Amino acid sequence: MKETVLSARKLCKSFAANGVQNHVLTGIDLDVYKGDLTVVMGASGSGKSTLLYALSGMDRATSGEVIYNDKDLVKLSEKELTLLRRKDFGFVFQKMHLVSNMTLFENVVVPAYLDKSVPSGETDKKAKELFDTMGISEVKDHLPSQCSGGEQQRCAIIRAVISQPSVLFADEPTGALNRRNTIEVLDLLTKLNQNGQSVFMVTHDVRAAVRATRLIYIEDGTISGEMTMPPFEAEKEKSRETQVNAWLSSMQW
Ligand SMILES: Nc1ncnc2c1ncn2[C@@H]1O[C@H](COP(=O)(O)OP(=O)(O)OP(=O)(O)O)[C@@H](O)[C@H]1O
Ligand SMILES: [Mg+2]
């Protein structure tokens, strides 16, 4: 039995625009499991990012519950939510949001220093290890502008996981990358996941979807299908891609 890290119950999210309610999420029931690399796919506008924001406390659901550690995120105060996002969750987006006049290494450690419960020496040590194991230690003292998009995104991922979040949320992390950089970033996410990091990723990219241990399809704000897969192995990528493509066709992708 897999352990649940996050649960959504009857989750709804609506936006009001020009006096009209746009019901984007219309009653999502979902358990996110510890250790999974969960990937959400679906047409543009189906509500994937909205779901990621609601589950991660970046935005508040209109109704329903999001249970994390016996707390309902929908009911937390802004202050409690901010703290929870900072301490328990990691975030990666299409844009890396790195500080341009700081090196990759500084981009990782400076925000981590804000957590006063961890000595800065320990943060530096952990950051060095992550740069090493993730294969970008040779550019750690470069500015973002001196690095490839893949190196920048891998840095953003290291920044997001250095505090050991319960869940790493990623919204289209390869959306702005070329093929080679996409593979580098996906290899890193896969490695992190296989070392125990729970990942919740939204993507349009089949190359990202093949990395999933669980795939979820969203259609008009509800879950219309899901599929589980064993952990990714590079040798089986082709057959996995065939399997994911067949599943996506069955979902009318
Ligand atoms: N802050 C907002 N205010 C008003 N409407 C919004 C807001 N955020 C999202 N929406 C609407 O909600 C719907 C779903 O948006 P969402 O960004 O979740 O889609 P998505 O599945 O992530 O799409 P994409 O694949 O294009 O990123 C869209 O119709 C969008 O216009
Ligand atoms: Mg989106």
Tab-separated table of C-alpha atoms and ligand atoms in Angstrom, residues 48-49 171-172 202, ligand 2:
chain	number	residue	atom	x	y	z
A	48	LYS	CA	-3.882	21.276	-14.966
A	49	SER	CA	-2.060	24.312	-13.586
A	171	ASP	CA	4.493	23.056	-13.917
A	172	GLU	CA	5.826	22.479	-17.453
A	202	VAL	CA	2.112	19.007	-15.166
B	2	MG	MG	-0.885	25.237	-17.390
